[in-house]
Amino acid sequence: MIAAARLLVAGLAALLLLGACSTAVEGSAAPARIEFRTVLATGDVGQGGLRLRGEDGVSYLLGPAEIDGTQVASAEVENESGSWVVQVAFTPAGATAFADLSGRNVGKQLAIVVDGALVSAPTVQFAITDGVVQISGNFDQATATRLADRISGS
């Protein structure tokens, strides 16, 4: 399941740094607003929903947030074979919602939005039912720690 979670959130390295940046006064880090949304369309087609442009320059039309930060139980930094990752664990309700969301969207894209910025829109390979995903990228320890702290509200 961890491998599936990595596939789901792969490619976050560059734009996820935006989510780790803060304009808050030091020592008063506000939690990052993290959302998981379905991708309704790509390119300049479709109406309604939220439209965000990805790092790839593609315009994504997104459905409503189906999972948000209130459904995140924790975010912790781990070193996976020399690479720093942020492991996000959902609350029981969040785990159920994510299993449903990923199960309904196998073969489709899900958008991960942090603080209003589209950070990734990976294709779901299969339902992720263990309630844990890893955000991987080219993180150093400090960057991964800042992101985990922002997601968990520390």
mmCIF file of C-alpha atoms in Angstrom:
data_model
loop_
_atom_site.group_PDB
_atom_site.id
_atom_site.type_symbol
_atom_site.label_atom_id
_atom_site.label_comp_id
_atom_site.label_asym_id
_atom_site.label_seq_id
_atom_site.Cartn_x
_atom_site.Cartn_y
_atom_site.Cartn_z
ATOM 1 C CA MET A 1 0.000 0.000 0.000
ATOM 2 C CA ILE A 2 2.891 2.378 0.692
ATOM 3 C CA ALA A 3 4.045 1.930 -2.900
ATOM 4 C CA ALA A 4 0.581 2.886 -4.108
ATOM 5 C CA ALA A 5 0.581 5.904 -1.847
ATOM 6 C CA ARG A 6 3.912 6.969 -3.285
ATOM 7 C CA LEU A 7 2.499 6.643 -6.804
ATOM 8 C CA LEU A 8 -0.476 8.748 -5.836
ATOM 9 C CA VAL A 9 1.566 11.641 -4.524
ATOM 10 C CA ALA A 10 4.686 11.415 -6.670
ATOM 11 C CA GLY A 11 5.851 14.591 -8.299
ATOM 12 C CA LEU A 12 5.256 16.956 -5.403
ATOM 13 C CA ALA A 13 8.847 18.132 -5.088
ATOM 14 C CA ALA A 14 8.817 21.498 -6.836
ATOM 15 C CA LEU A 15 5.406 22.934 -6.081
ATOM 16 C CA LEU A 16 5.016 21.430 -2.636
ATOM 17 C CA LEU A 17 7.691 23.828 -1.550
ATOM 18 C CA LEU A 18 5.061 26.529 -2.076
ATOM 19 C CA GLY A 19 2.920 24.847 0.524
ATOM 20 C CA ALA A 20 5.852 24.816 2.913
ATOM 21 C CA CYS A 21 6.391 28.565 2.576
ATOM 22 C CA SER A 22 4.548 30.826 4.958
ATOM 23 C CA THR A 23 3.852 34.490 5.354
ATOM 24 C CA ALA A 24 2.951 33.894 8.990
ATOM 25 C CA VAL A 25 5.105 35.389 11.702
ATOM 26 C CA GLU A 26 7.810 32.964 12.795
ATOM 27 C CA GLY A 27 6.674 30.807 15.679
ATOM 28 C CA SER A 28 3.024 31.081 14.650
ATOM 29 C CA ALA A 29 2.891 28.688 11.708
ATOM 30 C CA ALA A 30 -0.656 28.324 10.487
ATOM 31 C CA PRO A 31 -1.635 24.857 9.303
ATOM 32 C CA ALA A 32 -1.350 24.367 5.575
ATOM 33 C CA ARG A 33 -4.704 24.004 3.896
ATOM 34 C CA ILE A 34 -4.437 20.655 2.155
ATOM 35 C CA GLU A 35 -7.210 19.365 -0.089
ATOM 36 C CA PHE A 36 -7.733 16.347 -2.301
ATOM 37 C CA ARG A 37 -9.997 17.037 -5.306
ATOM 38 C CA THR A 38 -11.074 15.125 -8.405
ATOM 39 C CA VAL A 39 -9.799 16.382 -11.754
ATOM 40 C CA LEU A 40 -12.847 17.013 -13.937
ATOM 41 C CA ALA A 41 -11.019 18.147 -17.081
ATOM 42 C CA THR A 42 -7.642 19.327 -18.320
ATOM 43 C CA GLY A 43 -6.954 22.144 -20.731
ATOM 44 C CA ASP A 44 -9.232 25.088 -21.269
ATOM 45 C CA VAL A 45 -12.453 23.079 -21.371
ATOM 46 C CA GLY A 46 -15.362 22.687 -19.006
ATOM 47 C CA GLN A 47 -17.117 25.126 -16.732
ATOM 48 C CA GLY A 48 -17.723 25.429 -13.024
ATOM 49 C CA GLY A 49 -15.468 24.102 -10.309
ATOM 50 C CA LEU A 50 -12.059 25.472 -9.435
ATOM 51 C CA ARG A 51 -9.516 26.010 -12.199
ATOM 52 C CA LEU A 52 -5.819 25.904 -11.280
ATOM 53 C CA ARG A 53 -2.712 25.745 -13.435
ATOM 54 C CA GLY A 54 -0.152 23.070 -12.622
ATOM 55 C CA GLU A 55 3.622 23.336 -12.739
ATOM 56 C CA ASP A 56 3.375 21.589 -16.113
ATOM 57 C CA GLY A 57 1.483 24.626 -17.467
ATOM 58 C CA VAL A 58 -1.722 22.617 -17.917
ATOM 59 C CA SER A 59 -5.001 24.090 -16.688
ATOM 60 C CA TYR A 60 -6.958 21.705 -14.443
ATOM 61 C CA LEU A 61 -10.676 21.978 -13.739
ATOM 62 C CA LEU A 62 -11.211 20.574 -10.254
ATOM 63 C CA GLY A 63 -14.244 19.321 -8.421
ATOM 64 C CA PRO A 64 -14.986 20.265 -4.827
ATOM 65 C CA ALA A 65 -12.592 19.333 -2.033
ATOM 66 C CA GLU A 66 -13.516 15.829 -0.909
ATOM 67 C CA ILE A 67 -10.840 15.529 1.760
ATOM 68 C CA ASP A 68 -9.270 18.378 3.691
ATOM 69 C CA GLY A 69 -6.935 19.035 6.587
ATOM 70 C CA THR A 70 -9.601 18.279 9.191
ATOM 71 C CA GLN A 71 -9.346 14.645 8.106
ATOM 72 C CA VAL A 72 -5.589 14.485 8.634
ATOM 73 C CA ALA A 73 -4.510 12.905 11.923
ATOM 74 C CA SER A 74 -0.781 13.508 11.608
ATOM 75 C CA ALA A 75 2.054 14.395 9.306
ATOM 76 C CA GLU A 76 5.516 13.093 10.120
ATOM 77 C CA VAL A 77 8.917 13.168 8.499
ATOM 78 C CA GLU A 78 10.614 9.896 7.616
ATOM 79 C CA ASN A 79 13.819 8.944 5.873
ATOM 80 C CA GLU A 80 13.082 6.289 3.264
ATOM 81 C CA SER A 81 16.340 4.813 1.987
ATOM 82 C CA GLY A 82 18.100 8.166 2.104
ATOM 83 C CA SER A 83 15.154 10.207 0.789
ATOM 84 C CA TRP A 84 13.086 12.465 3.039
ATOM 85 C CA VAL A 85 9.300 12.030 2.805
ATOM 86 C CA VAL A 86 6.268 13.320 4.678
ATOM 87 C CA GLN A 87 3.936 10.566 5.797
ATOM 88 C CA VAL A 88 0.354 11.767 6.158
ATOM 89 C CA ALA A 89 -2.009 9.635 8.237
ATOM 90 C CA PHE A 90 -5.721 10.259 8.000
ATOM 91 C CA THR A 91 -8.254 10.168 10.821
ATOM 92 C CA PRO A 92 -10.570 7.137 10.713
ATOM 93 C CA ALA A 93 -13.147 9.226 8.824
ATOM 94 C CA GLY A 94 -10.413 10.564 6.531
ATOM 95 C CA ALA A 95 -9.096 7.054 5.826
ATOM 96 C CA THR A 96 -12.583 5.915 4.861
ATOM 97 C CA ALA A 97 -13.086 8.989 2.683
ATOM 98 C CA PHE A 98 -9.697 8.533 0.986
ATOM 99 C CA ALA A 99 -10.350 4.839 0.319
ATOM 100 C CA ASP A 100 -13.670 5.815 -1.277
ATOM 101 C CA LEU A 101 -12.153 8.717 -3.233
ATOM 102 C CA SER A 102 -9.234 6.684 -4.559
ATOM 103 C CA GLY A 103 -11.492 3.685 -5.286
ATOM 104 C CA ARG A 104 -13.908 5.799 -7.347
ATOM 105 C CA ASN A 105 -11.074 7.340 -9.311
ATOM 106 C CA VAL A 106 -8.889 4.411 -10.382
ATOM 107 C CA GLY A 107 -7.369 5.361 -13.720
ATOM 108 C CA LYS A 108 -8.279 9.021 -13.187
ATOM 109 C CA GLN A 109 -6.406 11.969 -11.767
ATOM 110 C CA LEU A 110 -6.728 13.378 -8.264
ATOM 111 C CA ALA A 111 -5.475 16.854 -7.471
ATOM 112 C CA ILE A 112 -3.529 17.649 -4.338
ATOM 113 C CA VAL A 113 -3.941 21.322 -3.471
ATOM 114 C CA VAL A 114 -1.895 22.964 -0.712
ATOM 115 C CA ASP A 115 -2.719 26.526 0.325
ATOM 116 C CA GLY A 116 -4.598 27.108 -2.924
ATOM 117 C CA ALA A 117 -1.772 25.894 -5.183
ATOM 118 C CA LEU A 118 -2.045 22.752 -7.302
ATOM 119 C CA VAL A 119 0.982 20.723 -6.294
ATOM 120 C CA SER A 120 0.260 17.457 -8.062
ATOM 121 C CA ALA A 121 -2.379 15.654 -10.091
ATOM 122 C CA PRO A 122 -1.294 12.007 -10.165
ATOM 123 C CA THR A 123 -3.294 9.197 -11.726
ATOM 124 C CA VAL A 124 -4.751 6.762 -9.190
ATOM 125 C CA GLN A 125 -3.439 3.250 -9.824
ATOM 126 C CA PHE A 126 -5.754 1.499 -7.328
ATOM 127 C CA ALA A 127 -7.702 2.209 -4.147
ATOM 128 C CA ILE A 128 -5.558 3.139 -1.165
ATOM 129 C CA THR A 129 -7.258 1.715 1.885
ATOM 130 C CA ASP A 130 -4.696 1.843 4.693
ATOM 131 C CA GLY A 131 -5.250 5.521 5.547
ATOM 132 C CA VAL A 132 -1.643 6.575 4.968
ATOM 133 C CA VAL A 133 0.002 8.360 2.044
ATOM 134 C CA GLN A 134 3.543 9.571 1.579
ATOM 135 C CA ILE A 135 4.414 12.871 -0.017
ATOM 136 C CA SER A 136 7.743 12.365 -1.700
ATOM 137 C CA GLY A 137 9.987 14.715 -3.561
ATOM 138 C CA ASN A 138 13.470 16.076 -3.602
ATOM 139 C CA PHE A 139 13.222 17.206 0.040
ATOM 140 C CA ASP A 140 16.018 17.850 2.447
ATOM 141 C CA GLN A 141 15.242 17.188 6.106
ATOM 142 C CA ALA A 142 14.452 20.832 6.900
ATOM 143 C CA THR A 143 12.008 21.208 3.999
ATOM 144 C CA ALA A 144 10.219 17.962 4.830
ATOM 145 C CA THR A 145 10.007 18.985 8.495
ATOM 146 C CA ARG A 146 8.536 22.407 7.638
ATOM 147 C CA LEU A 147 5.921 20.796 5.419
ATOM 148 C CA ALA A 148 4.963 18.191 8.027
ATOM 149 C CA ASP A 149 4.718 20.894 10.688
ATOM 150 C CA ARG A 150 2.488 23.018 8.444
ATOM 151 C CA ILE A 151 0.169 20.129 7.610
ATOM 152 C CA SER A 152 -0.149 19.064 11.244
ATOM 153 C CA GLY A 153 -0.452 22.642 12.526
ATOM 154 C CA SER A 154 2.658 22.522 14.732
#
